Structure formats: C-alpha cells, structure tokens
Short mmCIF file of C-alpha atoms in Angstrom, two decimals:
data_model
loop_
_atom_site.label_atom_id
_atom_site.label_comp_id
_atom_site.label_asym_id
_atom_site.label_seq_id
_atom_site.Cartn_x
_atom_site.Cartn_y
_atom_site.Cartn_z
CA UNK A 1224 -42.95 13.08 -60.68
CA UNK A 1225 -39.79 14.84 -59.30
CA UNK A 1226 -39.16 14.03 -55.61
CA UNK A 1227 -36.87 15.49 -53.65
CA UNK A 1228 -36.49 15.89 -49.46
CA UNK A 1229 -34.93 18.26 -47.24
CA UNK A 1230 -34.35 18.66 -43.80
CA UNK A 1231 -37.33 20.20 -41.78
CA UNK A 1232 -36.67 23.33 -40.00
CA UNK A 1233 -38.95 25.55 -37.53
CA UNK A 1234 -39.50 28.00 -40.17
CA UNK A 1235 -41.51 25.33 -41.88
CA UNK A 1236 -43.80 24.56 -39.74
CA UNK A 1237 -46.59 26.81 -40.67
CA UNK A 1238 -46.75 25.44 -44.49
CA UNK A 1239 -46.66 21.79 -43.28
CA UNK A 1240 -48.73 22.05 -40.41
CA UNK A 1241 -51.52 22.84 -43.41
CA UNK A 1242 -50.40 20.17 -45.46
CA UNK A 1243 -50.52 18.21 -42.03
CA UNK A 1244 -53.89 19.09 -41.40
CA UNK A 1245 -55.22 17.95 -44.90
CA UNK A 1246 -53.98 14.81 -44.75
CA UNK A 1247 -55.26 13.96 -41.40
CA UNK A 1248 -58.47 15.89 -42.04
CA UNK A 1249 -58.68 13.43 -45.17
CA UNK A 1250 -58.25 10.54 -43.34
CA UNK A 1251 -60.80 11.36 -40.79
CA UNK A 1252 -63.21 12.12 -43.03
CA UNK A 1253 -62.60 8.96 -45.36
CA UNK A 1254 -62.50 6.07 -42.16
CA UNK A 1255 -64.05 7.63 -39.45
CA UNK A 1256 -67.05 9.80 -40.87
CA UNK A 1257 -65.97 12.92 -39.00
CA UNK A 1258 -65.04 16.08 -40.11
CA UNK A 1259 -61.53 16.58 -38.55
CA UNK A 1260 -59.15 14.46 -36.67
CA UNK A 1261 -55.54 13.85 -36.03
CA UNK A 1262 -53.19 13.50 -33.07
CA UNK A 1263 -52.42 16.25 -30.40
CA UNK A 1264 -51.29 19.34 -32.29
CA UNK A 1265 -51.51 18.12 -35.82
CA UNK A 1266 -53.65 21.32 -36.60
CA UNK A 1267 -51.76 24.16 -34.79
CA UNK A 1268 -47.57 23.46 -35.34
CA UNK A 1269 -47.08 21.51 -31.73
CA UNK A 1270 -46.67 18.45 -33.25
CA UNK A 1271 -43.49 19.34 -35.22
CA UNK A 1272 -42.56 21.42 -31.92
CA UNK A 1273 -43.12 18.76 -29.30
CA UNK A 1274 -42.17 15.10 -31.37
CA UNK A 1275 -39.60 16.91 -33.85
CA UNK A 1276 -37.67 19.48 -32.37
CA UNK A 1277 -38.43 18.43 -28.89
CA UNK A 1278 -35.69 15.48 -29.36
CA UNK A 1279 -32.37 14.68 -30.14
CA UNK A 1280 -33.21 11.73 -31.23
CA UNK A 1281 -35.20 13.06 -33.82
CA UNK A 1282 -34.82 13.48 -37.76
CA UNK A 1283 -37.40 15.78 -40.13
CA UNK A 1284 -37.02 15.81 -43.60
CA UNK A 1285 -40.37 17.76 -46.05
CA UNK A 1286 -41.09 16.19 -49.53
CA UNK A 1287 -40.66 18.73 -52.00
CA UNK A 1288 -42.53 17.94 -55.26
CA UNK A 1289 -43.74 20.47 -57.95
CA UNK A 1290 -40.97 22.59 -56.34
CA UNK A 1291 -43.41 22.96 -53.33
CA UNK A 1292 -43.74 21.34 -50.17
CA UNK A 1293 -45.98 18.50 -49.80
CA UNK A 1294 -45.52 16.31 -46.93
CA UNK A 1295 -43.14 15.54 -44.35
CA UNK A 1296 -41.51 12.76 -42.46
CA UNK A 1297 -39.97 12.20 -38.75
CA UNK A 1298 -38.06 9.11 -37.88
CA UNK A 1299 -36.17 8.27 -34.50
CA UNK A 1300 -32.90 7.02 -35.10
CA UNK A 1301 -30.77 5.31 -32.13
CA UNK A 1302 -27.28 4.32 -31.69
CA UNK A 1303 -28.21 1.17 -31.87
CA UNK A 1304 -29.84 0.53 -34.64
CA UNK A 1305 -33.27 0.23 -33.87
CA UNK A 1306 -35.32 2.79 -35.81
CA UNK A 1307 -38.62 4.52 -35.42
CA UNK A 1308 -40.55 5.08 -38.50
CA UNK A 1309 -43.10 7.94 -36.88
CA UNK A 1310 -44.81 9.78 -39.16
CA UNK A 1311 -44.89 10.18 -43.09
CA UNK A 1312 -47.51 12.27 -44.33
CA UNK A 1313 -48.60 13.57 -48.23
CA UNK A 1314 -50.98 16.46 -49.15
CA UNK A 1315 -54.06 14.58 -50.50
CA UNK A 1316 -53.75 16.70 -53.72
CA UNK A 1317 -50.32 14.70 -54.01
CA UNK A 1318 -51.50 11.40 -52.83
CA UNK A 1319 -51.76 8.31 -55.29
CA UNK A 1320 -48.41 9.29 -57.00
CA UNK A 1321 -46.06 7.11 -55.70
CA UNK A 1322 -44.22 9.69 -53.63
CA UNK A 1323 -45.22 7.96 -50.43
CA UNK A 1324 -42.97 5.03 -52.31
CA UNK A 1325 -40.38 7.11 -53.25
CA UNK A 1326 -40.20 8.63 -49.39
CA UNK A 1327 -39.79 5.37 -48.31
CA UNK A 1328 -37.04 4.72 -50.71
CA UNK A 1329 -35.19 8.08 -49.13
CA UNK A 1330 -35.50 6.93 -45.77
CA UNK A 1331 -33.45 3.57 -46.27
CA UNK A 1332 -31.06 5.31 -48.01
CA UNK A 1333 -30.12 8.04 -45.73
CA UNK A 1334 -29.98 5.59 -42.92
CA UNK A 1335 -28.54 2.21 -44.14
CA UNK A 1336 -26.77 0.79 -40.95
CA UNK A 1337 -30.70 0.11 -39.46
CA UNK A 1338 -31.15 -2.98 -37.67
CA UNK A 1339 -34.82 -2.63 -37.60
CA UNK A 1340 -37.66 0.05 -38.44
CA UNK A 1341 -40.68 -0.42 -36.12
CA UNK A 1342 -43.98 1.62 -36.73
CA UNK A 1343 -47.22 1.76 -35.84
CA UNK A 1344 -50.76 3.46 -37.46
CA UNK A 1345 -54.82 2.98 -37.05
CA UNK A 1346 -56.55 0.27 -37.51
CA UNK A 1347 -58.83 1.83 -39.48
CA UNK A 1348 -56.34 2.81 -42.24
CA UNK A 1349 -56.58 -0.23 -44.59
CA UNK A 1350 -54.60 1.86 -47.43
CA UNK A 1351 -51.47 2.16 -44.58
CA UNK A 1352 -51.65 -1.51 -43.97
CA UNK A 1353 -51.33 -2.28 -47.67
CA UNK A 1354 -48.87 0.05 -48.20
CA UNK A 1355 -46.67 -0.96 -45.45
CA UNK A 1356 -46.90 -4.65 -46.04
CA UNK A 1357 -46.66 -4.69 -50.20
CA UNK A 1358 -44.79 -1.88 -50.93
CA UNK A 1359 -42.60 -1.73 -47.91
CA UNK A 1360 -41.93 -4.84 -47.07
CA UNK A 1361 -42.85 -4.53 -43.39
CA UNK A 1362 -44.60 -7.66 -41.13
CA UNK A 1363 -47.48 -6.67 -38.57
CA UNK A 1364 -46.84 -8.25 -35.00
CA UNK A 1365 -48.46 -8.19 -31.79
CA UNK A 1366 -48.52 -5.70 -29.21
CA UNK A 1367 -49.87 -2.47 -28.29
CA UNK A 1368 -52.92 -0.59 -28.20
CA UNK A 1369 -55.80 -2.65 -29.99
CA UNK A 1370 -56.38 0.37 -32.08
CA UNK A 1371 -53.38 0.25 -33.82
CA UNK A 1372 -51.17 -1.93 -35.75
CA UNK A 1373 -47.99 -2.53 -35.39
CA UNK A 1374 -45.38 -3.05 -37.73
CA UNK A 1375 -41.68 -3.57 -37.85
CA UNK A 1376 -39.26 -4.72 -40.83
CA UNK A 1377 -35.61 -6.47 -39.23
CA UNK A 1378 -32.57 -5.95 -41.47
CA UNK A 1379 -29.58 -8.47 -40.81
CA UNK A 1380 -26.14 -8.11 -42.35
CA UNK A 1381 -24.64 -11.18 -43.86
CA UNK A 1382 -20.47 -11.51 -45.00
CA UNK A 1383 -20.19 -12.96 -48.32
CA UNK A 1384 -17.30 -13.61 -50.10
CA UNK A 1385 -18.66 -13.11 -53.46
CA UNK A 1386 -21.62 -10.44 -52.86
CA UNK A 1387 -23.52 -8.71 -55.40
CA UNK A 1388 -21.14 -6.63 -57.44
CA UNK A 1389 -18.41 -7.48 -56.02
CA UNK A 1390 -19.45 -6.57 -52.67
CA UNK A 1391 -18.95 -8.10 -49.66
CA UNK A 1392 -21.76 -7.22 -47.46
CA UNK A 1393 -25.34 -7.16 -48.34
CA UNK A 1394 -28.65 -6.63 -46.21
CA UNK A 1395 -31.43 -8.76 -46.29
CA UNK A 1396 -35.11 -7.62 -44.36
CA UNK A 1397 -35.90 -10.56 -42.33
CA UNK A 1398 -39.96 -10.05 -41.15
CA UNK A 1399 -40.68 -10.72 -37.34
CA UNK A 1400 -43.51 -13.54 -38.02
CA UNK A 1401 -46.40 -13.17 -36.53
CA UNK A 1402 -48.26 -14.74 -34.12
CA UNK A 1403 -50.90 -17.06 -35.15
CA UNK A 1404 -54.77 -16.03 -34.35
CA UNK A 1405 -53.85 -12.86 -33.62
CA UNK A 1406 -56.15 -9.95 -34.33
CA UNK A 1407 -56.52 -6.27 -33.68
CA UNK A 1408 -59.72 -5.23 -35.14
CA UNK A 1409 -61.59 -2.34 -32.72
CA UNK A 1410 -61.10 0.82 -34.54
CA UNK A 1411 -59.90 4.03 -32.57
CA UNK A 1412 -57.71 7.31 -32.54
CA UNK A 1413 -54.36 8.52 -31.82
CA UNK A 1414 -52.84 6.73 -28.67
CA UNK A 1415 -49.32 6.50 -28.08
CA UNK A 1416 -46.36 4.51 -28.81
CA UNK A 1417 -45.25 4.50 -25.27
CA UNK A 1418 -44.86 0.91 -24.71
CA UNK A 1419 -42.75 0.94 -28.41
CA UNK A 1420 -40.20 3.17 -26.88
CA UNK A 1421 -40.64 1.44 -23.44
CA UNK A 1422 -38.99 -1.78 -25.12
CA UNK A 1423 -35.57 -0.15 -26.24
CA UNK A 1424 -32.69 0.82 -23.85
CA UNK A 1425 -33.75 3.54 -21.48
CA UNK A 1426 -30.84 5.83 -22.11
CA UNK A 1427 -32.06 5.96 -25.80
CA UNK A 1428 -35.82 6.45 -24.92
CA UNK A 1429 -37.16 9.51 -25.41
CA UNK A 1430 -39.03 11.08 -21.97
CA UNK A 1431 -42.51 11.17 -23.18
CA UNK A 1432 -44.59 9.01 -25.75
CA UNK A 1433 -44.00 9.08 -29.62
CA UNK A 1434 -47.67 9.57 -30.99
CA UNK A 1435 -49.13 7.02 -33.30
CA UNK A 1436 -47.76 6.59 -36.24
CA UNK A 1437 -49.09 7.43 -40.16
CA UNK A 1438 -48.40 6.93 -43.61
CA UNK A 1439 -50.65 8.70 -46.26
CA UNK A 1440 -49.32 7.95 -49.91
#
C-alpha cells in the first residue's frame, strides 16, 4: 500500500481527532471490555492542541494512505539527541497493513542524528509490545508507572575506516538490557510520562507531562 506523511497542521485536527478516536475506541474495546477510552482529549481535538501544538519541542506528521488520512504521529525531538516517540496511531480500517512499519521507517529517517528513542504504552496492549520489540527493534526497561511499559532503543555512532559503501560512519541500535525479574503486569489507563521527561535536561523538558504513549499498526 502507498504510504506517504505530512506535517500535521491545526486544520487537521477535526479528521484525525476521528481517526484518533477509532483507534483508541478499538483498543478499549479489544483489552479492556469497555466501550470507549483513550487519554485526556483524544475524543474532542485537545490532544493535538495541548501535546502537539502546545510545544516547541514538538513534531506532527498524518499518514496519508488511499490518498486519505489515516493516522498520525507526534515525536519530541531535543537538541540533544534524546527522542520521544509519543504517539503513533492507525484507523483500525487501516490497521494490519504494515503502515504502522512503514511509519516507523519515516520516523528514523527524518530524524537520523537520534541518540535514543524512549516510549512508553499500556500494559494491556500485547500487539504494541510485539510490535515495538520485533519489528522495531526497541528493549523494555524498568521504570514508571506499573501500568505501562517502557521502552527505549539507544543508537551509537561508530568511525570506520571502511564502512558500508564506502561510508565512514554507520549507526548501530544498542538495547538498554533489562533488569532481571523485573515485571510490570497490573493493567491500567492513560497516566503520564512525567517522570520520562523528568530524566532529561530541564531546559529541554517540556512544562507539563507527555501522556502515555501508543502504537496501533
């Protein structure tokens, strides 16, 4: 299928805040058994108003496939390098068809001097954790609210004489292990990734909390 992305503007945010709503909805409905669910303002546009546009720091990009919208993505990018993977969600009409992948894909592309991409997303959503970990190559680690996971993927740059194609610098993803006997297994909701954002530089933080984290492929 034809994927394509483009930068996410307030004029969007009616038609994604549907999509949005679907593919929380879906979720909800799926792990929890309840009708509707999804952080603070998935459902009404304040979401995109208050975590997108709301910060500097902040990138938007929606996935166009069909020639239509169909899901979105917002990442936090820093001066220094270490990233934010917040949100990535797909219509669950477009789910299943590797465009979840392919956003992915986009995302290390358009920012290849990342350090590290850190994320987090319910502990309920076993399809996220697989996607994340096989597809994605991230590592789960420690930390947090129990009812998340967390997840981060470290990039380090290595000078080669010879590199691949006659290149001299290539990146390798070098997992965070994790700690042994560690689990996280008490479903829950939509907390916050304050103490995420608490761990990098202040002047880069953002003033309030970054809100759990999602993937929906």
């Amino acid at each position: 299928m034809q994927t394509s992305f483009e930068p996410l503007t307030e004029s969007d945010i009616p038609k994604l805040t549907g999509v949005m709503t679907r593919a929380f909805d879906d979720d909800s409905r799926k792990h929890l058994g309840v009708e509707k669910g999804g952080p603070d303002g998935y459902d009404n546009g304040d979401f995109f108003r208050k975590w997108l546009f709301g910060h500097k720091e902040t990138d938007g990009y929606k996935v166009i496939a069909d020639g239509k919208a169909v899901g979105g993505i917002i990442v936090w990018i820093f001066p220094h390098g270490d990233n934010i993977l917040g949100i990535i969600f797909i219509d669950p009409e477009y789910q299943d068809r590797g465009i979840g992948s392919a956003a992915w894909k986009f995302i290390e592309r358009r920012y290849p001097q990342t350090k590290s991409w850190r994320l987090a997303t319910p502990a309920f959503a076993m399809k996220n954790h697989f996607f994340y970990e096989a597809m994605c190559g991230f590592t789960r680690f420690p930390g947090g609210p129990a009812e998340e996971y967390q997840y981060r993927k470290i990039w380090r740059r290595e000078k080669h004489n010879h590199g691949v194609h006659g290149k001299k610098d290539h990146r390798l993803w070098i997992p965070k292990p994790q700690a042994p006997g560690v689990k996280i297994v008490r479903p829950g909701g939509y907390s916050s990734l304050r103490w995420m954002l608490r761990s990098l530089p202040r002047t880069f933080a953002p003033a309030t909390p970054w809100p759990c984290g999602w993937l929906l492929k």
